[in-house]
Structures are given as C-alpha cells and as structure tokens.
Coordinates of C-alpha atoms in Angstrom, one line a residue:
Chain A
X1 CA -6.2 -23.0 11.7
X2 CA -6.7 -23.3 7.9
X3 CA -7.2 -20.3 5.6
X4 CA -10.9 -19.3 4.9
X5 CA -11.5 -17.0 1.7
X6 CA -14.9 -15.0 1.9
X7 CA -16.2 -12.3 -0.6
X8 CA -19.1 -10.1 0.0
X9 CA -20.2 -8.8 -3.7
X10 CA -23.0 -6.5 -5.4
X11 CA -23.5 -3.2 -6.2
X12 CA -22.3 0.1 -4.6
X13 CA -24.0 1.3 -2.0
X14 CA -25.2 -2.1 -0.7
X15 CA -22.8 -1.9 2.4
X16 CA -20.6 -4.6 1.2
X17 CA -17.4 -2.9 2.7
X18 CA -19.2 -2.4 5.9
X19 CA -20.3 -6.2 6.1
X20 CA -16.6 -7.4 5.9
X21 CA -15.9 -4.8 8.5
X22 CA -18.1 -5.8 10.8
X23 CA -16.8 -9.6 10.3
X24 CA -13.4 -8.8 10.5
X25 CA -14.0 -6.7 13.9
X26 CA -15.6 -10.1 15.0
X27 CA -12.7 -12.2 14.1
X28 CA -10.4 -9.8 15.7
X29 CA -12.1 -10.1 19.0
X30 CA -11.7 -13.8 18.6
X31 CA -7.7 -13.4 18.2
X32 CA -8.1 -14.2 14.4
X33 CA -5.8 -12.6 11.9
X34 CA -7.3 -11.3 8.7
X35 CA -6.8 -9.5 5.6
X36 CA -9.4 -7.5 4.0
X37 CA -9.3 -5.8 0.6
X38 CA -11.9 -4.2 -1.6
X39 CA -12.8 -3.0 -5.1
X40 CA -15.5 -0.2 -6.2
X41 CA -16.0 2.3 -8.5
X42 CA -15.5 6.2 -8.1
X43 CA -19.2 6.4 -8.1
X44 CA -20.8 6.6 -4.5
X45 CA -23.7 4.2 -5.8
X46 CA -23.7 1.4 -8.3
X47 CA -21.1 -0.2 -10.2
X48 CA -19.1 -3.5 -9.0
X49 CA -18.6 -3.5 -5.4
X50 CA -16.8 -6.3 -3.4
X51 CA -15.5 -6.9 -0.2
X52 CA -12.8 -9.6 0.6
X53 CA -11.4 -11.3 3.6
X54 CA -8.6 -13.8 4.1
X55 CA -9.1 -15.4 7.3
X56 CA -6.0 -17.0 9.3
X57 CA -4.0 -16.7 5.8
X58 CA -1.4 -19.7 5.3
X59 CA 0.5 -18.6 2.3
X60 CA 0.7 -14.9 3.4
X61 CA -0.8 -13.8 0.3
X62 CA -3.7 -11.1 1.3
X63 CA -6.0 -11.4 -1.7
X64 CA -8.7 -13.8 -2.3
X65 CA -7.6 -16.3 -5.0
X66 CA -10.3 -19.1 -4.3
X67 CA -13.2 -18.2 -2.7
X68 CA -14.7 -20.4 0.1
X69 CA -18.1 -18.4 1.0
X70 CA -19.2 -15.8 -1.3
X71 CA -22.3 -13.7 -1.2
X72 CA -23.9 -12.1 -4.4
X73 CA -26.4 -9.3 -3.7
X74 CA -26.4 -8.3 -7.5
X75 CA -26.2 -10.0 -10.9
X76 CA -23.6 -7.6 -12.0
X77 CA -21.2 -9.0 -9.6
X78 CA -21.5 -12.4 -10.9
X79 CA -19.0 -12.3 -13.6
X80 CA -16.1 -10.9 -11.2
X81 CA -16.2 -13.9 -9.2
X82 CA -16.5 -16.3 -11.8
X83 CA -13.3 -19.0 -11.8
X84 CA -12.3 -17.9 -8.7
X85 CA -14.8 -20.1 -6.4
X86 CA -13.2 -23.2 -5.0
X87 CA -14.8 -26.6 -5.7
X88 CA -17.2 -27.2 -2.8
X89 CA -17.5 -23.8 -1.7
X90 CA -20.9 -22.3 -0.4
X91 CA -22.6 -19.5 -2.9
X92 CA -25.2 -17.6 -1.4
X93 CA -27.3 -15.4 -3.9
X94 CA -30.1 -13.0 -3.8
X95 CA -33.5 -14.2 -4.8
X96 CA -34.7 -10.9 -6.2
X97 CA -31.3 -9.2 -7.6
X98 CA -29.5 -12.6 -9.2
X99 CA -31.1 -14.3 -11.8
X100 CA -28.0 -16.6 -13.1
X101 CA -25.6 -17.6 -10.2
X102 CA -22.0 -18.4 -11.4
X103 CA -21.9 -21.6 -12.8
X104 CA -19.4 -24.6 -11.3
X105 CA -18.7 -27.2 -9.0
X106 CA -19.8 -25.2 -5.8
X107 CA -22.9 -25.2 -3.7
X108 CA -25.3 -22.7 -4.7
X109 CA -28.3 -21.3 -2.4
X110 CA -30.7 -18.9 -3.6
X111 CA -32.0 -17.1 -0.4
X112 CA -34.2 -14.0 0.4
X113 CA -31.8 -11.8 1.5
X114 CA -33.0 -8.2 0.1
X115 CA -36.6 -9.3 0.8
X116 CA -35.6 -10.0 4.9
X117 CA -33.9 -6.8 5.2
X118 CA -37.1 -5.1 3.7
X119 CA -39.2 -6.9 6.3
X120 CA -36.5 -5.8 9.1
X121 CA -37.3 -2.2 8.2
X122 CA -34.6 -1.1 5.7
X123 CA -33.5 -2.8 2.4
X124 CA -29.9 -1.7 3.3
X125 CA -29.7 -4.1 6.0
X126 CA -29.2 -6.6 3.2
X127 CA -25.4 -6.7 4.2
X128 CA -26.0 -8.0 7.5
X129 CA -28.7 -10.3 6.4
X130 CA -25.9 -11.7 4.5
X131 CA -23.8 -11.8 7.4
X132 CA -26.0 -13.7 9.5
X133 CA -26.0 -16.2 6.5
X134 CA -22.5 -16.4 6.3
X135 CA -22.0 -17.0 10.2
X136 CA -24.6 -19.4 9.8
X137 CA -23.3 -21.6 7.4
X138 CA -19.8 -21.4 8.3
X139 CA -19.9 -20.9 12.1
X140 CA -16.6 -18.9 11.5
X141 CA -16.8 -17.2 14.7
X142 CA -19.1 -17.1 17.7
X143 CA -22.6 -15.3 17.0
X144 CA -21.6 -13.2 20.4
X145 CA -18.6 -11.8 18.9
X146 CA -20.4 -10.6 15.7
X147 CA -23.0 -9.2 18.0
X148 CA -20.4 -7.2 19.7
X149 CA -18.9 -6.3 16.5
X150 CA -22.0 -4.8 15.3
X151 CA -22.1 -2.8 18.6
X152 CA -18.7 -1.3 18.2
X153 CA -19.0 -0.9 14.1
X154 CA -22.4 0.8 13.4
X155 CA -23.7 4.1 14.3
X156 CA -25.8 3.7 17.8
X157 CA -29.1 4.6 16.4
X158 CA -28.9 1.8 13.8
X159 CA -27.6 -1.1 16.1
X160 CA -31.2 -2.4 16.9
X161 CA -32.0 -2.9 13.2
X162 CA -28.6 -4.5 12.3
X163 CA -28.7 -7.0 15.5
X164 CA -32.3 -7.9 14.0
X165 CA -31.1 -8.3 10.5
X166 CA -28.4 -10.4 11.7
X167 CA -30.5 -12.8 13.8
X168 CA -32.7 -12.9 10.6
X169 CA -29.8 -13.9 8.3
X170 CA -28.8 -16.4 10.6
X171 CA -32.4 -18.0 11.0
X172 CA -32.9 -18.1 7.4
X173 CA -30.1 -20.7 7.3
X174 CA -31.1 -22.6 9.9
X175 CA -34.6 -22.8 8.6
X176 CA -33.8 -23.8 5.2
X177 CA -31.4 -26.2 6.0
X178 CA -33.5 -29.3 5.7
X179 CA -34.7 -28.5 2.2
X180 CA -31.1 -26.9 1.5
X181 CA -28.4 -29.5 2.0
X182 CA -26.0 -26.7 0.4
X183 CA -26.3 -24.5 3.7
X184 CA -23.3 -26.2 5.0
X185 CA -19.7 -25.2 5.9
X186 CA -17.2 -25.9 3.5
X187 CA -14.8 -28.8 4.2
Chain B
X1 CA -5.0 -5.0 25.7
X2 CA -3.5 -7.0 22.6
X3 CA -1.2 -5.0 20.7
X4 CA -2.7 -6.7 17.6
X5 CA -4.5 -4.0 15.4
X6 CA -6.7 -4.4 12.3
X7 CA -5.0 -1.5 10.4
X8 CA -5.3 -0.1 6.9
X9 CA -2.4 0.9 5.2
X10 CA -3.3 4.5 4.6
X11 CA -3.9 4.5 8.7
X12 CA -0.7 2.9 9.3
X13 CA 1.2 5.6 7.1
X14 CA -0.4 8.3 9.3
X15 CA 0.2 6.7 12.5
X16 CA 3.7 6.0 11.4
X17 CA 4.1 9.7 10.2
X18 CA 3.1 10.9 13.9
X19 CA 5.3 8.4 15.9
X20 CA 8.4 9.5 13.6
X21 CA 7.5 13.3 14.8
X22 CA 5.6 14.6 11.8
X23 CA 4.0 17.7 13.2
X24 CA 2.9 19.3 9.9
X25 CA 0.7 17.7 7.1
X26 CA -0.3 19.6 3.9
X27 CA -2.2 18.1 1.1
X28 CA -5.1 18.0 -1.3
X29 CA -6.7 15.0 -1.1
X30 CA -7.2 12.2 -4.0
X31 CA -8.4 8.6 -4.0
X32 CA -6.9 6.2 -3.4
X33 CA -4.6 8.3 -0.8
X34 CA -7.6 9.9 0.7
X35 CA -7.4 8.3 4.2
X36 CA -3.9 9.2 4.9
X37 CA -5.0 12.9 5.3
X38 CA -8.1 12.2 6.8
X39 CA -6.4 10.2 9.6
X40 CA -3.7 13.0 9.7
X41 CA -6.4 15.7 10.4
X42 CA -7.6 13.5 13.4
X43 CA -4.1 12.6 14.7
X44 CA -2.1 16.1 14.3
X45 CA -4.6 18.4 16.5
X46 CA -4.0 15.9 19.6
X47 CA 0.0 16.6 19.2
X48 CA -0.5 19.9 18.5
X49 CA 0.8 19.6 15.0
X50 CA -0.9 21.4 12.2
X51 CA -2.9 20.1 9.3
X52 CA -3.9 22.1 6.5
X53 CA -5.8 21.3 3.3
X54 CA -4.3 23.3 0.5
X55 CA -6.0 24.4 -2.7
X56 CA -4.2 22.2 -4.7
X57 CA -0.9 19.5 -4.7
X58 CA 1.3 22.2 -6.3
X59 CA 0.7 24.4 -3.0
X60 CA 0.4 21.8 -0.5
X61 CA 4.1 20.7 -1.2
X62 CA 5.1 24.2 -1.2
X63 CA 3.5 24.7 2.4
X64 CA 5.3 21.3 3.1
X65 CA 8.8 22.6 2.1
X66 CA 8.2 26.0 4.0
X67 CA 7.2 24.0 7.2
X68 CA 10.3 21.8 7.0
X69 CA 12.6 25.0 6.7
X70 CA 10.7 26.3 9.6
X71 CA 11.8 23.2 11.5
X72 CA 9.1 20.7 11.4
X73 CA 9.0 17.0 10.2
X74 CA 6.4 17.3 7.2
X75 CA 4.7 14.9 5.0
X76 CA 2.2 15.3 2.3
X77 CA 0.1 12.4 0.4
X78 CA -1.3 12.2 -3.0
X79 CA -2.1 9.7 -6.0
X80 CA -0.6 9.9 -9.7
X81 CA -1.9 12.7 -11.0
X82 CA -1.6 14.7 -8.0
X83 CA 2.1 13.4 -7.7
X84 CA 2.6 14.8 -11.2
X85 CA 1.7 18.2 -9.8
X86 CA 3.8 17.9 -6.9
X87 CA 7.0 17.5 -9.0
X88 CA 7.9 21.2 -9.2
X89 CA 8.5 21.5 -5.7
X90 CA 9.9 17.9 -5.3
X91 CA 12.8 19.3 -7.6
X92 CA 13.0 22.4 -5.5
X93 CA 13.1 20.2 -2.1
X94 CA 15.8 18.2 -3.6
X95 CA 18.0 21.0 -4.9
X96 CA 17.5 22.9 -1.6
X97 CA 17.7 19.8 0.3
X98 CA 14.8 20.3 2.6
X99 CA 13.7 17.1 4.3
X100 CA 10.2 15.9 3.7
X101 CA 8.3 12.9 2.9
X102 CA 5.7 12.3 0.1
X103 CA 3.4 9.3 -0.1
X104 CA 2.3 8.4 -3.5
X105 CA -0.4 5.8 -3.3
X106 CA -0.5 4.6 -6.9
X107 CA -3.7 3.9 -9.1
X108 CA -4.5 3.4 -12.5
X109 CA -2.9 6.0 -14.9
X110 CA -1.9 7.8 -17.3
X111 CA -3.7 11.2 -16.3
X112 CA -6.7 10.7 -14.1
X113 CA -6.7 6.9 -15.2
X114 CA -8.8 4.9 -13.1
X115 CA -8.8 6.2 -9.5
X116 CA -10.2 3.3 -7.7
X117 CA -8.2 0.7 -9.1
X118 CA -4.5 -0.7 -8.3
X119 CA -1.4 0.2 -10.6
X120 CA 2.4 0.7 -10.4
X121 CA 2.8 2.9 -12.9
X122 CA 4.8 5.7 -11.4
X123 CA 7.9 3.8 -11.1
X124 CA 9.7 6.1 -13.3
X125 CA 7.9 9.1 -12.4
X126 CA 9.1 8.6 -8.7
X127 CA 12.4 8.8 -9.8
X128 CA 12.7 11.2 -12.7
X129 CA 9.5 13.1 -12.7
X130 CA 11.2 16.2 -11.7
X131 CA 13.4 17.7 -14.1
X132 CA 17.4 17.9 -13.7
X133 CA 20.0 15.5 -12.0
X134 CA 18.5 15.1 -8.5
X135 CA 18.9 12.6 -5.7
X136 CA 15.9 10.7 -4.3
X137 CA 14.8 7.7 -2.2
X138 CA 12.1 6.0 -3.1
X139 CA 10.8 3.3 -0.7
X140 CA 8.3 0.5 -1.2
X141 CA 6.5 -1.5 1.4
X142 CA 4.5 -4.5 0.5
X143 CA 2.5 -5.1 3.8
X144 CA 0.4 -2.8 6.1
X145 CA 3.0 -3.7 9.1
X146 CA 5.9 -2.4 6.4
X147 CA 3.8 1.0 5.5
X148 CA 4.1 1.6 9.0
X149 CA 7.9 0.9 9.1
X150 CA 8.8 2.2 6.0
X151 CA 7.0 5.6 6.6
X152 CA 9.1 5.8 9.8
X153 CA 12.2 5.1 8.1
X154 CA 11.3 7.4 5.3
X155 CA 11.3 10.2 7.8
X156 CA 14.7 9.2 9.4
X157 CA 16.4 8.9 6.2
X158 CA 14.9 12.1 5.0
X159 CA 15.9 14.2 8.1
X160 CA 19.3 12.1 8.3
X161 CA 20.2 13.0 4.8
X162 CA 18.2 16.4 4.0
X163 CA 16.6 14.8 1.1
X164 CA 12.9 14.3 0.0
X165 CA 11.6 10.8 0.6
X166 CA 8.8 9.1 -1.5
X167 CA 6.8 6.1 -0.1
X168 CA 5.6 4.3 -3.1
X169 CA 2.4 2.4 -2.3
X170 CA 0.0 0.6 -4.7
X171 CA -3.7 1.1 -4.1
X172 CA -4.0 -2.7 -2.8
X173 CA -1.9 -2.2 0.0
X174 CA -3.0 1.2 0.8
X175 CA -6.4 0.0 1.3
X176 CA -5.7 -3.2 2.5
X177 CA -6.5 -4.0 6.1
X178 CA -4.1 -6.4 8.2
X179 CA -3.7 -7.6 11.3
X180 CA -0.3 -6.1 12.7
X181 CA 1.3 -6.5 15.8
X182 CA 2.3 -2.8 16.8
X183 CA 4.5 -4.3 19.8
X184 CA 7.8 -3.9 18.1
X185 CA 7.3 -0.2 17.2
X186 CA 6.6 1.1 20.6
X187 CA 10.7 1.1 21.4
X188 CA 11.5 2.5 17.8
X189 CA 13.4 6.1 18.3
X190 CA 13.1 8.6 15.3
X191 CA 16.1 10.0 13.9
X192 CA 16.3 14.1 14.4
X193 CA 17.6 16.5 12.2
X194 CA 21.4 17.6 12.3
X195 CA 21.2 21.5 13.0
X196 CA 23.8 23.8 12.8
X197 CA 26.1 24.4 15.9
X198 CA 29.1 26.3 14.5
X199 CA 30.1 29.8 14.6
X200 CA 27.5 32.2 13.2
X201 CA 30.0 34.4 11.6
X202 CA 30.8 33.1 7.8
X203 CA 28.4 30.5 8.1
X204 CA 28.1 28.4 5.0
X205 CA 24.8 26.7 4.9
X206 CA 25.9 24.3 2.1
X207 CA 29.0 23.8 3.1
X208 CA 30.7 20.3 1.9
X209 CA 30.9 18.2 5.4
X210 CA 32.6 14.9 5.7
X211 CA 29.4 12.9 5.4
X212 CA 28.2 15.0 2.3
X213 CA 25.2 16.5 4.6
X214 CA 25.3 20.2 5.8
X215 CA 23.8 21.2 9.1
X216 CA 20.7 22.9 8.6
X217 CA 20.3 26.3 10.3
X218 CA 17.5 26.4 13.0
X219 CA 15.1 29.2 12.4
X220 CA 15.6 31.4 15.3
X221 CA 19.2 30.5 16.0
X222 CA 20.4 33.5 14.3
X223 CA 22.6 32.3 11.4
X224 CA 22.6 33.8 8.1
X225 CA 21.3 32.0 5.2
X226 CA 19.7 31.8 1.8
X227 CA 17.7 29.2 0.1
X228 CA 17.0 29.1 -3.6
X229 CA 16.4 26.6 -6.4
X230 CA 18.8 28.3 -8.3
X231 CA 22.2 26.4 -8.3
X232 CA 23.8 27.5 -5.3
X233 CA 27.3 27.9 -3.8
X234 CA 28.0 26.5 -0.6
X235 CA 27.0 30.0 0.8
X236 CA 23.6 29.0 -0.5
X237 CA 23.7 32.0 -3.2
X238 CA 23.3 31.6 -6.9
X239 CA 26.2 30.8 -9.0
X240 CA 26.6 30.4 -12.8
X241 CA 30.5 29.4 -12.3
X242 CA 30.9 26.1 -14.1
X243 CA 33.4 25.1 -11.5
X244 CA 31.4 25.7 -8.6
X245 CA 28.2 24.1 -10.4
X246 CA 30.0 20.9 -11.1
X247 CA 31.4 20.8 -7.4
X248 CA 28.2 21.4 -5.7
X249 CA 25.8 19.2 -7.6
X250 CA 28.4 16.7 -7.6
X251 CA 28.1 16.7 -3.6
X252 CA 24.4 16.6 -3.9
X253 CA 24.7 13.2 -5.8
X254 CA 27.5 12.0 -4.0
X255 CA 25.4 12.3 -0.7
X256 CA 23.6 9.1 -1.6
X257 CA 26.5 7.1 -3.0
X258 CA 28.2 7.8 0.5
X259 CA 25.2 7.0 2.3
X260 CA 24.2 3.7 0.4
X261 CA 24.5 1.3 3.4
X262 CA 21.8 3.4 5.1
X263 CA 19.8 3.9 2.3
X264 CA 20.0 0.6 0.8
X265 CA 17.2 -2.2 1.7
X266 CA 16.4 -5.3 0.0
X267 CA 14.8 -8.8 0.9
X268 CA 16.0 -11.9 -0.6
X269 CA 14.2 -15.2 -0.5
X270 CA 15.9 -18.5 -1.7
X271 CA 18.0 -16.3 -4.3
X272 CA 21.2 -18.3 -3.4
X273 CA 20.7 -21.1 -5.9
X274 CA 17.8 -19.7 -7.7
X275 CA 17.4 -20.6 -11.5
X276 CA 14.5 -18.3 -11.8
X277 CA 14.3 -14.9 -9.9
X278 CA 11.3 -12.7 -9.2
X279 CA 12.0 -9.2 -8.9
X280 CA 8.7 -7.5 -7.5
X281 CA 7.7 -5.1 -5.1
X282 CA 4.3 -4.0 -3.6
X283 CA 1.5 -6.3 -3.8
X284 CA 3.1 -7.8 -6.8
X285 CA 5.7 -9.1 -4.3
X286 CA 3.1 -10.7 -2.2
X287 CA 2.0 -12.6 -5.3
X288 CA 5.6 -13.4 -6.2
X289 CA 6.1 -14.6 -2.7
X290 CA 3.3 -17.1 -3.1
X291 CA 4.4 -18.2 -6.5
X292 CA 8.0 -19.1 -5.5
X293 CA 6.4 -21.5 -2.9
X294 CA 4.2 -22.9 -5.9
X295 CA 7.2 -23.2 -8.2
X296 CA 9.6 -24.7 -5.6
X297 CA 6.7 -27.4 -5.1
X298 CA 6.9 -28.2 -8.6
X299 CA 10.9 -28.5 -8.6
X300 CA 11.6 -25.1 -9.9
X301 CA 14.3 -23.6 -8.3
X302 CA 12.5 -20.0 -7.4
X303 CA 13.7 -17.0 -5.6
X304 CA 12.2 -13.8 -4.8
X305 CA 14.5 -10.3 -5.0
X306 CA 12.5 -7.6 -3.5
X307 CA 13.8 -4.0 -3.6
X308 CA 12.1 -2.4 -0.7
X309 CA 14.1 0.8 -1.5
X310 CA 13.6 1.0 -5.2
X311 CA 15.5 4.2 -6.0
X312 CA 18.3 4.0 -6.0
X313 CA 18.2 0.9 -7.4
X314 CA 20.1 -1.6 -5.2
X315 CA 22.3 -3.0 -8.3
X316 CA 24.7 -4.7 -6.5
X317 CA 22.6 -6.6 -4.2
X318 CA 20.6 -7.5 -7.3
X319 CA 23.7 -8.8 -9.5
X320 CA 24.6 -11.2 -6.4
X321 CA 21.0 -12.5 -6.4
X322 CA 20.8 -13.1 -9.7
X323 CA 24.3 -14.5 -10.3
X324 CA 22.9 -18.1 -10.8
X325 CA 19.8 -17.1 -12.5
X326 CA 18.8 -18.2 -16.0
X327 CA 15.6 -16.4 -15.7
X328 CA 14.7 -12.7 -14.2
X329 CA 10.9 -12.3 -14.2
X330 CA 9.8 -8.9 -13.6
X331 CA 5.9 -8.8 -13.2
X332 CA 4.8 -5.2 -12.4
X333 CA 1.3 -3.6 -12.8
X334 CA 2.5 -1.4 -15.5
X335 CA 3.5 -1.8 -19.4
X336 CA 7.3 -2.5 -18.2
X337 CA 9.1 0.2 -16.1
X338 CA 11.2 -1.6 -13.3
X339 CA 12.4 -4.0 -16.0
X340 CA 14.0 -1.1 -18.1
X341 CA 16.3 -0.8 -15.1
X342 CA 16.9 -4.3 -14.8
X343 CA 17.9 -4.5 -18.3
X344 CA 20.6 -2.2 -17.6
X345 CA 22.4 -5.0 -15.4
X346 CA 21.3 -7.9 -17.9
X347 CA 24.5 -10.3 -18.4
X348 CA 25.2 -13.3 -20.9
X349 CA 23.2 -16.4 -20.0
X350 CA 20.3 -14.5 -18.2
X351 CA 17.1 -13.8 -19.9
X352 CA 15.0 -11.1 -18.4
X353 CA 11.2 -11.3 -19.1
X354 CA 8.2 -9.1 -18.2
X355 CA 4.9 -9.8 -17.0
X356 CA 2.6 -6.7 -17.3
X357 CA -0.9 -5.8 -16.3
X358 CA -2.5 -2.2 -16.2
X359 CA -6.2 -3.2 -16.6
X360 CA -6.8 -2.3 -12.8
X361 CA -6.4 -5.6 -11.3
X362 CA -3.6 -7.1 -9.2
X363 CA -1.3 -9.8 -10.7
X364 CA -2.2 -13.2 -9.1
X365 CA 0.3 -15.7 -7.6
X366 CA -0.8 -18.1 -10.4
X367 CA -0.1 -15.8 -13.5
X368 CA 3.5 -15.6 -12.2
X369 CA 3.7 -19.4 -11.9
X370 CA 2.0 -19.7 -15.3
X371 CA 4.4 -17.2 -16.9
X372 CA 7.7 -18.7 -15.4
X373 CA 6.6 -22.5 -16.8
X374 CA 5.8 -20.9 -20.1
X375 CA 9.0 -19.3 -20.4
X376 CA 11.2 -22.1 -19.0
X377 CA 9.3 -24.4 -21.6
X378 CA 10.0 -22.5 -24.5
X379 CA 13.6 -21.9 -23.6

C-alpha cells in the first residue's frame, strides 16, 4: 500500500491528539502500520497543537513531510502546515475558526465541524467530527474499525457522543460531495 | 493475537526496563520523559517492584544508587534540566561502579528551554556532565523498537560492567508511536550482575580482576565492604596515595576499553564506497536515512554512519566508514556538539560540515539533501 500522511491541527484542547490516536487504533485493527507524532505547547489549553500520522510508510521516515489529508480547526494552525501540503491534497478547514486557509495547489473544503459538534451536544467533539470527515473522504479504513476504535479509546460515558459525532462528520462529506468536488480521496 | 503493538517510545522504555529485570524506579517527572515514570508506576507494582516519586532529581538519583547497592536493577528517567541535577550522583555511580540506567529524553535548552520541543543538546552533557575522568556509556535509539532494544541493552551493559548507562532519546522518538512487532523480544534473556563468591576473609570489593570488573558483594552474603566517592583503593577505603590513585582510576577507565567490542554498536548504510557520509543519531538519523536514498537517486554516492553507542565514540568504525568520503555531514538538533568529536578524526581530503537546528523542530530529510548538494556545488 502506498504511504498516506494525515495531520490534525488546531489549538491545544481541541482533542487533536485523541483524534489521531483513535484513527491509529482503527488502522491497527486492520493490520496497517503507523507512525504517530505530535507537537503541543506546555500549556494544557491554547497554542498550536498538531497530531500527525504516517500510514504504511514507504521511506521509513516517521514524520510528515508532504501531507495528504489535513484538518485545520483553528486559524493559528494554518501557518505551521503551509509549504508541507502535497499538491492535490484534501484540506478541510472549520468554517468558524479558520478565515484564511493555507494557499496552494490543493483541494480546500470549508465545513461546519465545530458547529456540528455543538449540535451533537459538545463542542469538544469537533475532533471526532473531523475524524468522520477524514474517513468519509479518504476511505482510509472501514467505518466499523473506527467505531470499534472509539469504543476502545474514549471513556465509556462519552462513547455515544463520539459515535454520533463520527457519523455526523462522515455524513457532512457525503452530503456536500455533489456541491464540493474537493471532497474526494487524494490520488 | 497479533504481536504488533502501537507503542510510544517512552512506554517502550518502561516495558523494556521491566523485561530486563528492573525492579526499582525513582524519579521526578519532567516533560518530555514523564510517560516513562507514569508507565513504571503502573508496571512495577505488578511485578513486586518499587516505584517512588522523590522530591527532586538529585534525590531520585541517590535512591537509584542506593537500591542498586541493595541488589536491585534500577532506573530513573528525566530530561535536560533534570539531567543536569542528576550529574553529581551520576559521577558517584561511575566512581563507585554502581550499575544503573538513566533515561534522558532531550528537550530544547539551555536551562528549562522549550519543554515540549525536541532537541539533541545533551550530547556533551551525557559524556562530560559530571566532573572528573569517568567512564560512561551512552546509547541513542532511533525508533520505538530500538528504544526497547537499547533500554534492555543498557541494563545488560550496566550490570555486566558495573557502570551507569545513559539512554539518550530525543523528544520525537520519546513521544513517537510506531507499530512494533514484539515477537523478537520474547526470547531475550537479561544479563545478571556478577556477584562475589570468593572467600570472605580479606575480601577486596574493588580488586583488579582479569576483566577489570570486580564482582559485587551481595547485601546479606556477609562480605565486609565500603563504598565511597572518594578515590578508593582495592579495599574500598579512601586513598590519597598517588601510585594507588593512578592505578585504580586507570583500571576504571581501562574497563571500557577492555570491553570495547561489547560496548560498541554502530549501523552503517552504504558507507563502503560513499563519497558523502552522514553521521547522525536519533530522529535526525531517520531523516538522514531518507536523505541518502534521495541523494543516491540524484547520483550522489551517499552513506549513513549511525553511532548507536554514542559514547565511547566508535572512532575506529567511523574511520573505516569514512575512508573514501570527501564530505562528512553532521546534522544535529543543537549548535554543533557531535561534530566536535568528529573533527578530532578529520583527515586530509575530507571536509566535515555541520547542519544545525535548535528552533524546536526536527531536521527534515530534504534539508539534509539540500545541504549536501549546496556543499558539493561550492566545493
């Protein structure tokens, strides 16, 4: 399988590390190999936070160099990824928190990720809404694996909330695909 | 069940310590090493081991030495500023020949620096952080799998040679999660300490033996012994006699030289006919590995020399790996530390060039490629 590079980015406290952890866990269920790395500030809230996955690495280098799929949940995370986004990559930015998406030859889609989380009942579930969108676009793993990974990873009292957040994120992509041809897998 | 785990570097370190027989951990948590302490606090009680969070790094290093003298395999973990605090007792462990393993997950410095950001600024501190001529072994893993392997090896070397061993990890590797197949580690048997079994009458705790490693008296076995950081004769008691001082310190230093084959560990990729040899460790070596593939595609004969045992520096292997090199590039996440050691072995016809980054970001493969091309063009 060819290598895929994924980044979840935003500000500290948005659950970006957890999003990557859930996806890594889902991919492990399917026997895929991953490298997961991260960067965050010493503060527990705020500041740039990013979590990266390299799936089925071909070169053996564990950090992202050319991103295929990028989630941006806060404007402050835009600059950090600029210049590392692969041509033709799928970039999904939140419609409330990102005013100026990164420039370049990639497919940018603006989706109501935070708003969808709010509708589900907790703004902090925007990370898992984003996961739904990533899986919806990329088909990187089966929905079933991801739902299982949510069960395995999040505390039991938050499982239902996160399952709903995932499904809504996934539906966001299918609902908008006709209007937004960018919402397709990276070739 | 599959033997493949998604494992974090710091967690791999803790699991390897348990597998190697570590049953005592004392530490003071510090980013980016805290997951080592966290995991040890969960794992040790399950194997009847002891985990203790001490009041600071100085005390935790003291506790580690005490527990080791008491017969346990011991470990502590820290990062830059905490590593500085451990240096006093690290010297004591080296002088008294007390086995112990120190994990240093490097972060940005100097001082408290950039706590969550990667760096490789402790190359020289790991070698010379404590005062006086002392032997030390420093190991530098480049993957999560190798963190496991080298942490186990750190215990083996420490126990076999009665020497403190530092595992020098950068933040990227410490926090990296990789899919690791654990199957190959199942059959590994840890090395055990050489305990004294000679006559108790006239026992010399620091006797000069053929292999330069004096057997340790096991507490409770009834040997009379004495442990001091003062320069001590074979009896264990302090001495200021010049001849004795020269003899016992020489034995301490010769120990590593004598066991060089056991201690040295390097990995060479395509160095045989390489015109360009990159010398790197940790995450920077991962970048270099990718870079040499890109350079080779561009028709440049490039190789990677990776000192897994960073100290003592594997000078002879290095000389052999770079015998045909016109350029030796030393990328490191500091302002130029490993390069100082490399320059000692510089020979005519080879230029040694550094690539340095200390902004809290890792060196990328493309940066190394660009630097090599730039230097070759200007040559």
